[in-house]
XYZ file of C-alpha atoms in Angstrom:
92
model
C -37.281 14.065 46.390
C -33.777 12.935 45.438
C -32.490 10.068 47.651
C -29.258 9.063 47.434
C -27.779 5.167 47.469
C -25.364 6.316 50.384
C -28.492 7.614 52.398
C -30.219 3.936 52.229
C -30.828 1.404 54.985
C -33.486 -0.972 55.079
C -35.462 -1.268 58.569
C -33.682 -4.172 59.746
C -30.598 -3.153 59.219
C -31.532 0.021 61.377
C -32.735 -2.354 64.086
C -29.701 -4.525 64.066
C -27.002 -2.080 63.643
C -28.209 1.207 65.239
C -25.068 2.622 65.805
C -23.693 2.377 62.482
C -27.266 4.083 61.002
C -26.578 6.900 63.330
C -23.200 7.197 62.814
C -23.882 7.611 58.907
C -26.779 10.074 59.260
C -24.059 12.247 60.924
C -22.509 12.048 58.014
C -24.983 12.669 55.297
C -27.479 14.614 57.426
C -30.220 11.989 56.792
C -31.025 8.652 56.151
C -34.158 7.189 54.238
C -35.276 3.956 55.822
C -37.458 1.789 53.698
C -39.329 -1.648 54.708
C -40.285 -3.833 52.090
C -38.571 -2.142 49.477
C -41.076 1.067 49.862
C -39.588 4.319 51.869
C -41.519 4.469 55.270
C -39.274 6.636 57.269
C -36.537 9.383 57.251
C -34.515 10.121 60.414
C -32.866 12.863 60.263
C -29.420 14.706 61.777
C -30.256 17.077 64.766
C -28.649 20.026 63.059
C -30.973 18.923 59.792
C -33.452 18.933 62.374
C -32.570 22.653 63.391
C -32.315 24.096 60.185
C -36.122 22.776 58.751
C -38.208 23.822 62.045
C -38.667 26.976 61.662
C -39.998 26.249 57.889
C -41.965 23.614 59.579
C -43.560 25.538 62.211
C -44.822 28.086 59.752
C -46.309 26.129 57.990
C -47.991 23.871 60.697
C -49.885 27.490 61.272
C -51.121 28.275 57.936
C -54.561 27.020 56.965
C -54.403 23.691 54.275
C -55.430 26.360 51.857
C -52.557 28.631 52.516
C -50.099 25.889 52.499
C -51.147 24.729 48.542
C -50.901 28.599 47.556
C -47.597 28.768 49.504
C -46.046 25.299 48.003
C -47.229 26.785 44.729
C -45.767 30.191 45.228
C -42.338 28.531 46.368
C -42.234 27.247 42.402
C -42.766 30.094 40.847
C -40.463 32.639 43.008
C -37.481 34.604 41.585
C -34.771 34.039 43.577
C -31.672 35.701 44.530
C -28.761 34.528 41.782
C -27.119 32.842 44.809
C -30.003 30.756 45.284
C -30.397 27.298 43.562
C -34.164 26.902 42.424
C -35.098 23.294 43.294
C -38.451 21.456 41.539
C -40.983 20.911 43.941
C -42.519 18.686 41.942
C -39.582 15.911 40.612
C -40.361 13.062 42.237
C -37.314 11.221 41.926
């Protein structure tokens, strides 16, 4: 997961200044909050939102087992030349 400087706010910053958090997850479609310097949540955009339920709801009905084979599969798919292949695994 790649998280970006601009997509930052610590929790009391989203507790004191609400407004402005929202108004910048507008902008950048989502915003990682972390509390004592470790991420603990991610609030994200409603059209964000939109866009990852359906992926989200599939999976919430596949067995645990069929969710490892299908993150696993994800990695390994050929995709369409106008697709960008992300790695699943980077954990930066």
């Amino acid at each position: 997961m790649k998280i970006v400087k601009e997509g930052i706010v610590s929790n009391s910053d989203m507790i004191k200044n609400y407004k402005a958090c929202r108004e910048k997850v507008e902008e950048t479609g989502k915003l990682y909050i972390f509390k004592n310097n470790k991420l603990d949540a991610v609030l994200l955009s409603l059209s964000e939102f939109e866009k990852l339920t359906p992926i989200l709801e599939y999976f919430e009905k596949l067995s645990e087992e069929d969710r490892v084979v299908a993150i696993k599969l994800l990695g390994s798919v050929t995709l369409p030349h106008k697709i960008k292949k992300i790695d699943l695994e980077d954990k930066s």
